mmCIF file of C-alpha atoms and ligand atoms in Angstrom:
data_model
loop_
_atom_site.group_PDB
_atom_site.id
_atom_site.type_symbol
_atom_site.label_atom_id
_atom_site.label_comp_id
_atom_site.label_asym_id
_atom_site.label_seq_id
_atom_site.Cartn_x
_atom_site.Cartn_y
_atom_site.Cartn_z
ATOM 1 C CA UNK O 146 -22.664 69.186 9.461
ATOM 2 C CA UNK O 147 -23.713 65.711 7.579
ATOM 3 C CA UNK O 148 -21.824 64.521 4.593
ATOM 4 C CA UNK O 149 -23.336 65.968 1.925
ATOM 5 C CA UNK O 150 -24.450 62.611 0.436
ATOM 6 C CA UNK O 151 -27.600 60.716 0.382
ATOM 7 C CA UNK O 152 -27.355 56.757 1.558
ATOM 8 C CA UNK O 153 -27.098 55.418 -1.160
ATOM 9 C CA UNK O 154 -24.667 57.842 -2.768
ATOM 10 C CA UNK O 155 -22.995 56.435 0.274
ATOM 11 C CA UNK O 156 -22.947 53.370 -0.051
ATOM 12 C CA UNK O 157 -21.526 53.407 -3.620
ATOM 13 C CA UNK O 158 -18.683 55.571 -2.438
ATOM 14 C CA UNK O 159 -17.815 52.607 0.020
ATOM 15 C CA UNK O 160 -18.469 49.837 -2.615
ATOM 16 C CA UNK O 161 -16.388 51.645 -4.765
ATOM 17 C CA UNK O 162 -13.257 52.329 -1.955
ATOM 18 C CA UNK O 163 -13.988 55.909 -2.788
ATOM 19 C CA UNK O 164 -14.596 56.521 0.927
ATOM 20 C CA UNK O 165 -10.740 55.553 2.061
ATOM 21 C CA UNK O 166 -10.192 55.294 5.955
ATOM 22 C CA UNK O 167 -8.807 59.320 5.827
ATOM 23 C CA UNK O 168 -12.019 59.980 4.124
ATOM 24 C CA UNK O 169 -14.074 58.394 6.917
ATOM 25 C CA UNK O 170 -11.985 59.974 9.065
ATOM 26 C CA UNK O 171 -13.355 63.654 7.880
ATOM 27 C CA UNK O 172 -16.369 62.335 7.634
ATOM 28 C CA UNK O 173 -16.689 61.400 11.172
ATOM 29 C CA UNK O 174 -15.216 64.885 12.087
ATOM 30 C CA UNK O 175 -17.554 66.991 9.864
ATOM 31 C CA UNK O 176 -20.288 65.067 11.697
ATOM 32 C CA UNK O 177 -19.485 65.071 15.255
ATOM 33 C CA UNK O 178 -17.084 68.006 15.685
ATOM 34 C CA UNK O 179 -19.776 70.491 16.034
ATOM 35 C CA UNK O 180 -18.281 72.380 18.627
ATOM 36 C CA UNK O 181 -19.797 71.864 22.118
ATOM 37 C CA UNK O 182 -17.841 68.334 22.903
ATOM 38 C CA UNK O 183 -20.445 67.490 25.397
ATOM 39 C CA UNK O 184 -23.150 67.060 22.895
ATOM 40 C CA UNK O 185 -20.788 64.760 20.922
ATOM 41 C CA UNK O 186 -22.328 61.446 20.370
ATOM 42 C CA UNK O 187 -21.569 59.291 23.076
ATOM 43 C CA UNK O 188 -19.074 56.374 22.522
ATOM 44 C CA UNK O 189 -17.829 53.621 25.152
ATOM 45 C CA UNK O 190 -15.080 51.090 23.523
ATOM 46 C CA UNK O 191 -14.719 48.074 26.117
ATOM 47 C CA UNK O 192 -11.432 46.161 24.922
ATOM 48 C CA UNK O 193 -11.097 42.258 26.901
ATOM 49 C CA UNK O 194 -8.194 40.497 25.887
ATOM 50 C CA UNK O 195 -6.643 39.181 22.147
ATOM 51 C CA UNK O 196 -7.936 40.333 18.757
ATOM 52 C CA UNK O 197 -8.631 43.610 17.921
ATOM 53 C CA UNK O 198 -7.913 46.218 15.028
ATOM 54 C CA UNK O 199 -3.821 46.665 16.413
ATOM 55 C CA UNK O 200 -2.289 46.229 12.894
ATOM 56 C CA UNK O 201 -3.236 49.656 11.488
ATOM 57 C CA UNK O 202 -1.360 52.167 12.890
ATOM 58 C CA UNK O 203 -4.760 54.836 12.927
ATOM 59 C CA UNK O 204 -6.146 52.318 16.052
ATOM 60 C CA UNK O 205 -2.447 51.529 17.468
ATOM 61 C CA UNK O 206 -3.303 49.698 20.882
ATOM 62 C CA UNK O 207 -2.120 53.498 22.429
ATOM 63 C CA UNK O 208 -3.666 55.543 19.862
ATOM 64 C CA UNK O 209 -7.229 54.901 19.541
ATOM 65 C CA UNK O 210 -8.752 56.217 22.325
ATOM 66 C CA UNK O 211 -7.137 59.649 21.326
ATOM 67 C CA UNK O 212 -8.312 58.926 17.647
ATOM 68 C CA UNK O 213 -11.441 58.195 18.669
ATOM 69 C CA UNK O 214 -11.963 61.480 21.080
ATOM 70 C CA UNK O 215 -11.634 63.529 18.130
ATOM 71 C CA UNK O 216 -15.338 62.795 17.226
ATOM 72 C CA UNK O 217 -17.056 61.248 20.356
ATOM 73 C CA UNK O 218 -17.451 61.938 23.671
ATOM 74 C CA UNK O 219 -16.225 59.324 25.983
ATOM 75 C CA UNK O 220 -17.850 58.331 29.140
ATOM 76 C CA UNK O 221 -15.069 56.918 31.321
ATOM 77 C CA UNK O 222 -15.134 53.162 32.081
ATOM 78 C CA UNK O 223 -17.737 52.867 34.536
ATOM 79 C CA UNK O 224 -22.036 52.558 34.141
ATOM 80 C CA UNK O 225 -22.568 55.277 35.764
ATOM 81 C CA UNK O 226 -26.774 56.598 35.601
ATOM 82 C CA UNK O 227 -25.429 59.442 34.282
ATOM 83 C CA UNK O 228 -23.522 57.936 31.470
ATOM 84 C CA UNK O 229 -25.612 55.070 30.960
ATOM 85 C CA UNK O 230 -28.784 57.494 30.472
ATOM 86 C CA UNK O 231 -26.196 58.691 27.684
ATOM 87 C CA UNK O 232 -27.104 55.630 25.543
ATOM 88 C CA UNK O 233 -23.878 55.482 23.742
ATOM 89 C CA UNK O 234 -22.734 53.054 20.760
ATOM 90 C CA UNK O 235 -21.328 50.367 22.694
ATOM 91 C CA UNK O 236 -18.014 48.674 20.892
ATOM 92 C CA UNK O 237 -17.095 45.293 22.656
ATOM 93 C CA UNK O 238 -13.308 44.038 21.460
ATOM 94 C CA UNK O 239 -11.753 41.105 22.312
ATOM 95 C CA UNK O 240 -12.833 38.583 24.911
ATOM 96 C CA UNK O 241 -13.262 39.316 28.034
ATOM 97 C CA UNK O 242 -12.907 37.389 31.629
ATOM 98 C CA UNK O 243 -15.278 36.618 34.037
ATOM 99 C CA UNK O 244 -12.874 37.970 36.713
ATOM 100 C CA UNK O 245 -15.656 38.891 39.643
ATOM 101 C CA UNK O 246 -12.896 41.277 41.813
ATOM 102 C CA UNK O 247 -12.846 43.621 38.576
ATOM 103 C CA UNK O 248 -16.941 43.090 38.093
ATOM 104 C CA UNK O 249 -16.949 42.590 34.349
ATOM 105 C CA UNK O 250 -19.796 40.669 34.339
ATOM 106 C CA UNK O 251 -21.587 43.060 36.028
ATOM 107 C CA UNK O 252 -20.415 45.879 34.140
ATOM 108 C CA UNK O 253 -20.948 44.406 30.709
ATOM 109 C CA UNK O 254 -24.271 43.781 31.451
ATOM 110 C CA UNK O 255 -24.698 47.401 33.051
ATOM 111 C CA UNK O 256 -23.100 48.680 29.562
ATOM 112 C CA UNK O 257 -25.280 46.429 27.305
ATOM 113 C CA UNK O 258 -28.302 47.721 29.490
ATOM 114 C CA UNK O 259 -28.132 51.479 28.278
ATOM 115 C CA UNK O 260 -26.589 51.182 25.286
ATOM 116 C CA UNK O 261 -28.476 52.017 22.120
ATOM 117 C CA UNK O 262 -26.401 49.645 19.779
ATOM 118 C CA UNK O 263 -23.360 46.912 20.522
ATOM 119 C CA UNK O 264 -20.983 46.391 17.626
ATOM 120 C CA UNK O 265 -18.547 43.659 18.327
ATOM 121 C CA UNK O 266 -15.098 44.100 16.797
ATOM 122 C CA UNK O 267 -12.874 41.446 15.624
ATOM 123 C CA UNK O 268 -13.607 37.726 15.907
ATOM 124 C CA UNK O 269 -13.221 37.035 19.439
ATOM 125 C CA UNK O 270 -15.721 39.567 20.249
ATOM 126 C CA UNK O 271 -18.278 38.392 16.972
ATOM 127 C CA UNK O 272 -17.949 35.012 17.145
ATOM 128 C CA UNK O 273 -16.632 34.067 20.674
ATOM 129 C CA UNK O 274 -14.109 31.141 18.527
ATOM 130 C CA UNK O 275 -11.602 29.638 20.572
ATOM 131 C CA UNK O 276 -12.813 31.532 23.777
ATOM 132 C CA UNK O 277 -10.608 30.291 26.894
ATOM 133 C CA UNK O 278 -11.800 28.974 29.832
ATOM 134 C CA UNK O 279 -13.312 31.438 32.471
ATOM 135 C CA UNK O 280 -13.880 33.676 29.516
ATOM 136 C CA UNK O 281 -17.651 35.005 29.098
ATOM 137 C CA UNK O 282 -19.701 33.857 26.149
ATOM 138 C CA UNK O 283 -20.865 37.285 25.248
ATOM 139 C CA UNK O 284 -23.594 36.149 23.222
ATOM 140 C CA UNK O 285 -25.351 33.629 25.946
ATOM 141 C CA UNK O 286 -23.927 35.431 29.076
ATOM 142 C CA UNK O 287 -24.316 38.839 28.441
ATOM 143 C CA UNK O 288 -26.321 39.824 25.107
ATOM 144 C CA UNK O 289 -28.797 37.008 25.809
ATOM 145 C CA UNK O 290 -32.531 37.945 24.893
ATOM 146 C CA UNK O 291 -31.775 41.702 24.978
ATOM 147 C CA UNK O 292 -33.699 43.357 21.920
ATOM 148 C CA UNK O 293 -30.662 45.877 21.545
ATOM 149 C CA UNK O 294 -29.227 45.313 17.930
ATOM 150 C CA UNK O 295 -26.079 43.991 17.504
ATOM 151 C CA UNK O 296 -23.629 44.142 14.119
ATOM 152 C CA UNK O 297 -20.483 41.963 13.879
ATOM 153 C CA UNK O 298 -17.554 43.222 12.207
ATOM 154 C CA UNK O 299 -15.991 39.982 12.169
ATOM 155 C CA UNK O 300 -12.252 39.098 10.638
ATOM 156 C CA UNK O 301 -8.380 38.771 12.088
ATOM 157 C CA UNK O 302 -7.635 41.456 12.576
ATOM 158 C CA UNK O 303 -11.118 43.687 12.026
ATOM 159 C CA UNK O 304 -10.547 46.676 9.413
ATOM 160 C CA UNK O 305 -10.766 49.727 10.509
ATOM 161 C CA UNK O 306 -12.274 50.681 7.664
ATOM 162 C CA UNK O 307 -15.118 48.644 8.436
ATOM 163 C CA UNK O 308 -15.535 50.209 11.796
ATOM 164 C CA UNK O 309 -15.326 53.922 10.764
ATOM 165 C CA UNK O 310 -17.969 53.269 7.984
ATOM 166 C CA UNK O 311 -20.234 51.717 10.615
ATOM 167 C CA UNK O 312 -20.019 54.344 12.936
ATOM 168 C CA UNK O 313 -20.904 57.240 9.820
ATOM 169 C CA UNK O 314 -23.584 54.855 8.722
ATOM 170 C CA UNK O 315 -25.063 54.107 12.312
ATOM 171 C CA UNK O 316 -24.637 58.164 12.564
ATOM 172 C CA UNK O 317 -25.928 59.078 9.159
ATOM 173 C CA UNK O 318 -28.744 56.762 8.281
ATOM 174 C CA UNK O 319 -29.098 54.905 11.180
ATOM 175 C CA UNK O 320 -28.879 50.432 11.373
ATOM 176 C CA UNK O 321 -27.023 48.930 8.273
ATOM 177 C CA UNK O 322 -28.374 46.882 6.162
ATOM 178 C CA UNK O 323 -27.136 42.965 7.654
ATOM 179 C CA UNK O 324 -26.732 39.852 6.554
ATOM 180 C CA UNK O 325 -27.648 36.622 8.410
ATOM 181 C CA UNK O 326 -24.622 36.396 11.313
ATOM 182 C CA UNK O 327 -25.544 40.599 11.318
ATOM 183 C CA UNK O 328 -22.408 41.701 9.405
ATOM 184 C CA UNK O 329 -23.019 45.069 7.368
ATOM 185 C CA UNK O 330 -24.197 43.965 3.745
ATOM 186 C CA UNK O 331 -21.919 46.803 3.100
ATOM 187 C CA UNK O 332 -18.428 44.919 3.322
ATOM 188 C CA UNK O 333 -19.930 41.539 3.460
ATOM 189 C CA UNK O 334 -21.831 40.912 1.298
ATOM 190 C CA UNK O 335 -19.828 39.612 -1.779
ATOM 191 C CA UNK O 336 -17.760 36.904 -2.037
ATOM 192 C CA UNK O 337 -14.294 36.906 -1.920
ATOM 193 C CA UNK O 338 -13.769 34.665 -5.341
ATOM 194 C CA UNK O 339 -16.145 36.987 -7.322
ATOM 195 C CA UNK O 340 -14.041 39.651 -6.790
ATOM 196 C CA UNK O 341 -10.290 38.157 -6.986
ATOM 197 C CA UNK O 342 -8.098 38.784 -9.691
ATOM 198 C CA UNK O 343 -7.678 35.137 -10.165
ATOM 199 C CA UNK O 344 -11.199 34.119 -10.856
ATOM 200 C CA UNK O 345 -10.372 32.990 -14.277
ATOM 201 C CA UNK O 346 -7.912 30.935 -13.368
ATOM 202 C CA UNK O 347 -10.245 29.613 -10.554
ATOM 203 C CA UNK O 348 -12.813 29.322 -13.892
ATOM 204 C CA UNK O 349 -10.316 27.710 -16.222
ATOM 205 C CA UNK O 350 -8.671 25.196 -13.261
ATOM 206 C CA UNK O 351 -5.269 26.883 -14.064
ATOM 207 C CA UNK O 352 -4.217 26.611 -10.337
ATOM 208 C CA UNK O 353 -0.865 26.708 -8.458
ATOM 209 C CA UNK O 354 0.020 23.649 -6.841
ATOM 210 C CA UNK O 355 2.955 24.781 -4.414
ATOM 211 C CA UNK O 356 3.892 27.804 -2.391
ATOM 212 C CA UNK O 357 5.601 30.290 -4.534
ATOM 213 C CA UNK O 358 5.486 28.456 -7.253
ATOM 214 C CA UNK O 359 3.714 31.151 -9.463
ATOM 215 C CA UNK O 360 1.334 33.948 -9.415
ATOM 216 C CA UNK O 361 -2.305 32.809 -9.384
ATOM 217 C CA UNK O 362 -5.312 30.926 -8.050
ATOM 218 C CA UNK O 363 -4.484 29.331 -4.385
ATOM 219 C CA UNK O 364 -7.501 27.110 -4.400
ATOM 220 C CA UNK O 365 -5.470 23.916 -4.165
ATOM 221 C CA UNK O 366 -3.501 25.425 -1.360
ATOM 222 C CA UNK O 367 -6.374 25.772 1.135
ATOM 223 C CA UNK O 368 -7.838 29.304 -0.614
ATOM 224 C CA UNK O 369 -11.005 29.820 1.665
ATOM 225 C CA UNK O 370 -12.055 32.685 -0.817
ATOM 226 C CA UNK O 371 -14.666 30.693 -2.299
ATOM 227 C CA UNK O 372 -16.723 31.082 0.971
ATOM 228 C CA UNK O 373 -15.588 34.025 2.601
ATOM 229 C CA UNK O 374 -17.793 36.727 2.345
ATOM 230 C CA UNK O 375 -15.521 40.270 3.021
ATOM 231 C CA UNK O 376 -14.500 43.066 0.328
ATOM 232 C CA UNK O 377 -10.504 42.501 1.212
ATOM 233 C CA UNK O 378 -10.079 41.341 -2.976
ATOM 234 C CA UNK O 379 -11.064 44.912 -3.412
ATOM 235 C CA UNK O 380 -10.168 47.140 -0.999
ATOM 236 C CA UNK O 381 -6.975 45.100 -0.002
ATOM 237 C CA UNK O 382 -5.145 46.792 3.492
ATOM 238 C CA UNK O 383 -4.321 49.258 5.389
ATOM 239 C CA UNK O 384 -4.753 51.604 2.052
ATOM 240 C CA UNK O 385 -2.438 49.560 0.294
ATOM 241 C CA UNK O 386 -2.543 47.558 -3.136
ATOM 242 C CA UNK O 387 -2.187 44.008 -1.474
ATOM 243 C CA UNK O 388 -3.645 41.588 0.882
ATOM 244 C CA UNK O 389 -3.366 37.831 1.570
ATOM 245 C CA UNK O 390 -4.040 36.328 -1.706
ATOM 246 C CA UNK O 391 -2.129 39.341 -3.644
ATOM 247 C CA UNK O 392 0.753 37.656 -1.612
ATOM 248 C CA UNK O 393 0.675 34.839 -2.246
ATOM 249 C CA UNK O 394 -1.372 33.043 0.739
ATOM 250 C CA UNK O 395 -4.724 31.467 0.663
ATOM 251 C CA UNK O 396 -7.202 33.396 1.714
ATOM 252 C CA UNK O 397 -7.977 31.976 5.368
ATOM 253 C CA UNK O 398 -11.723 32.709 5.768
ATOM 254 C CA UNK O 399 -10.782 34.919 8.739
ATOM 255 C CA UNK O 400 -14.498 36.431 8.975
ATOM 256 C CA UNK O 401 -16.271 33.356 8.465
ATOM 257 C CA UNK O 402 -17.709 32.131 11.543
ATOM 258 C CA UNK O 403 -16.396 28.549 11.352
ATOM 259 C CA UNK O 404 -12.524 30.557 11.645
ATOM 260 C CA UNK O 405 -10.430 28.668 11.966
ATOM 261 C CA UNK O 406 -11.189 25.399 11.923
ATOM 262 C CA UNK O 407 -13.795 25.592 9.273
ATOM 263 C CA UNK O 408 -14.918 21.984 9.899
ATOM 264 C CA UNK O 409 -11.241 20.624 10.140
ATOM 265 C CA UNK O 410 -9.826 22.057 7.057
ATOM 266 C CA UNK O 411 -7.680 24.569 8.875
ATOM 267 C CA UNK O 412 -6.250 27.285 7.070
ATOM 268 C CA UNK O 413 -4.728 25.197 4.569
ATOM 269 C CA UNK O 414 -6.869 22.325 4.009
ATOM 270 C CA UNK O 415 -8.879 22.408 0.414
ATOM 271 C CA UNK O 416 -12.097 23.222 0.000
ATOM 272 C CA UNK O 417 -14.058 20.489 -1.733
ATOM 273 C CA UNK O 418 -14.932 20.591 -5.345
ATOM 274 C CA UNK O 419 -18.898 21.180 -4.106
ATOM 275 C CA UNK O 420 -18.179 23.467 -1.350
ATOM 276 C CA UNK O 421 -15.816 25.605 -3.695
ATOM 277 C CA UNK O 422 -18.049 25.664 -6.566
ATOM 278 C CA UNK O 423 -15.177 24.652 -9.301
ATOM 279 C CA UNK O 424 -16.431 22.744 -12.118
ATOM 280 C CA UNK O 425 -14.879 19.594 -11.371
ATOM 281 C CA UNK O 426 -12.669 17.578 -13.238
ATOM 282 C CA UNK O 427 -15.062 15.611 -14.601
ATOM 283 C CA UNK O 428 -17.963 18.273 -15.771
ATOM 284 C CA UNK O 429 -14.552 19.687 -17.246
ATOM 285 C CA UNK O 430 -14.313 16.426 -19.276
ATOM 286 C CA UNK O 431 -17.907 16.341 -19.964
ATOM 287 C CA UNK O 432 -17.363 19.234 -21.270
ATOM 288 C CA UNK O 433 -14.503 17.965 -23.590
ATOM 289 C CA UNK O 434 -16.551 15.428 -24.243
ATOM 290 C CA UNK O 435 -19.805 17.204 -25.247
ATOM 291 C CA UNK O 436 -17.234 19.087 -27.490
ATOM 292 C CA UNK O 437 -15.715 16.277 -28.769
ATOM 293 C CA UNK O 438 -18.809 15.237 -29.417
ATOM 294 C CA UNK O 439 -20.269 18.473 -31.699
ATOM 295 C CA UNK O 440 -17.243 18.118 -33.562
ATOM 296 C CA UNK O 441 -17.803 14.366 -34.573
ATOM 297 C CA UNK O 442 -21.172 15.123 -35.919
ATOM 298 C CA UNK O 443 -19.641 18.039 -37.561
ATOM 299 C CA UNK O 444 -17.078 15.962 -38.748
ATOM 300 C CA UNK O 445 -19.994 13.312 -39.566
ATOM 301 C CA UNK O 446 -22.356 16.045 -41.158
ATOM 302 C CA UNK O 447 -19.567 16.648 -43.298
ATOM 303 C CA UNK O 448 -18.139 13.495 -44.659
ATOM 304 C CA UNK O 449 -22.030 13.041 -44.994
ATOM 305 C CA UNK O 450 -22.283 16.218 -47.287
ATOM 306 C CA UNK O 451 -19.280 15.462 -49.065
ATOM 307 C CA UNK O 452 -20.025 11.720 -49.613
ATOM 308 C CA UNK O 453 -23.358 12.346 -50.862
ATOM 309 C CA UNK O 454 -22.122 15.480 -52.900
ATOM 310 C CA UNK O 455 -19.734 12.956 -54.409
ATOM 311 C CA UNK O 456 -21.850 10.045 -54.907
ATOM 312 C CA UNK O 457 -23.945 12.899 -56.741
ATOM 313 C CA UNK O 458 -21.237 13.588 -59.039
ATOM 314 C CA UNK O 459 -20.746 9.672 -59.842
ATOM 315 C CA UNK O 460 -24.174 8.816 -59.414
ATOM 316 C CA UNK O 461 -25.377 5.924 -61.957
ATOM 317 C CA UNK O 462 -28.648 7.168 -63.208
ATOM 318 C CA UNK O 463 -31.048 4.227 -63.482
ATOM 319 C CA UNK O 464 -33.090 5.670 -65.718
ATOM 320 C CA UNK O 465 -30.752 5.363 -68.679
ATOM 321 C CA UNK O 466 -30.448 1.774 -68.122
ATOM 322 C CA UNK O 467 -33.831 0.979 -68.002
HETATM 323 S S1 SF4 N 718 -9.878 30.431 -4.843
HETATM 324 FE FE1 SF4 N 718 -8.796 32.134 -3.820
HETATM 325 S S2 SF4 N 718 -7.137 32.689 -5.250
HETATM 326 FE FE2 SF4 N 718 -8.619 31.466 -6.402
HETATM 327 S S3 SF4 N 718 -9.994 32.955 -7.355
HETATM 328 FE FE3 SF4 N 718 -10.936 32.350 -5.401
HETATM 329 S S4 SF4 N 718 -10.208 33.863 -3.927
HETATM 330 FE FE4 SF4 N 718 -8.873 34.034 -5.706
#
């Protein structure tokens, strides 16, 4: 039975963290638990190596395929016709070798080939960063000109909250809405900065200058939040109240493509003034200046009124001496 919501009731329930990852969870189940197991919709999770979602216990490297058989059916490891004619959401994790005794090249491209979508978890998998040598570029080597769509839930490690709401939306409503490197609008679609709690103090320039030094804005330590596009300011972790910059520690752009180098900043290096958007020091002055400036012709306008109000009160008529 569907959730009883329409799409875009659903969609403010996930804005809103009003859909937490249990909540998904029953989702999913209400949906796909219908009783016969072998009509459940058809799932195939390829994991390569590195990355992943490991860090929330829900997806433990042991416990999601059990997690996930709750709601899908699973059709074993190999492209078989049979499964294949399945067309199952295909979820690609991690990177993955182009080892030809364990045919993974073949078999990706067997996988890709009847799948009806490919979501690739975690940034290994999205962006193919960092891939080692003898490692296939998924996007060239195996996706290539295939018409199949594709959504990226990028970031280090993915959320599995992320995940869960694609798979209700992709079961609910069908493709989400994506942005431009085909990450759900749904979770990325905001900046990071717009939502932190230390936007005024990004506003104001009241920034902290070392590590631990106080609570506050972490733009001078390397804060990539300014151009990271991810809903982790709101949401935070793991159903928790914190997350990097709650912390303490810059946000590192982890689902930005250019992680995490982001053109030889690193995690720490600054943004500049332009790239951040923070009024720099010297619109700040010009500013103080401009201010500065309405107060001197205030001041002016003033000693004007008084002088002349003055000078009226002393004022030698000319007329009398005529
Ligand atoms: S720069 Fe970082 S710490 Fe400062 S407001 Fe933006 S996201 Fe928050």
């Amino acid at each position: 039975m569907p959730l009883p919501v329409t799409r875009r009731e659903f969609l403010k329930l996930m804005r809103t963290g009003a859909l937490s990852l249990p909540l998904l969870s029953v989702g999913l189940e209400e949906l796909l638990a219908q009783g016969d197991p072998t009509q459940a919709e058809p799932l195939v999770w390829l994991k390569g190596h590195h990355s992943g979602i490991h860090s929330a216990p829900l997806f433990s490297a042991s416990g999601y395929p059990a997690f996930m058989s709750r709601f899908f059916r699973s059709l074993g490891n190999e492209p078989t016709s049979e499964a294949l004619a399945g067309h199952p959401i295909l979820i690609l994790e991690g990177s993955f070798s182009d080892d030809a005794l364990l045919k993974v090249h073949q078999t990706l491209n067997s996988w890709v080939s009847g799948a009806r979508v490919v979501i690739l978890l975690g940034n290994e998998a999205a962006y193919g960063n960092d891939r080692p040598e003898g490692y296939l570029d998924l996007e060239a080597e195996i996706l290539g000109d295939n018409p199949l769509p594709i959504i990226r839930i990028p970031g280090l490690p993915a959320q599995p909250r992320h995940l869960l709401g694609v798979l209700n939306h992709l079961l609910l409503y069908g493709l989400p809405d994506m942005d431009e490197f085909r990450r759900p609008t749904l979770f990325f679609e905001n900046l990071i900065c717009d939502r932190c709690a230390y936007r005024g103090a990004f506003e104001s320039g009241d920034f902290v200058k070392h590590f631990g030094q106080k609570e506050g804005c972490l733009y001078l330590l390397g804060c990539k939040g300014p151009v990271t596009r991810n809903d982790c300011a709101t949401h935070h972790w793991n159903g928790s109240n914190t997350w990097c910059v709650g912390v303490g520690s810059p946000c590192t752009g982890c689902s930005e493509p250019l992680f995490p180098t982001h053109h030889g900043l690193g995690m720490y290096g600054q943004l500049s003034h332009r790239a951040a958007g923070v009024r720099t020091g010297w619109i700040r002055h010009s500013e103080s200046l401009a201010y500065t400036a309405l107060g001197v012709t205030a001041v002016g306008l003033a000693i004007h009124g008084f002088t002349k109000h003055s000078l009226g009160q002393y004022q030698v008529d000319d007329s009398e001496e005529s």
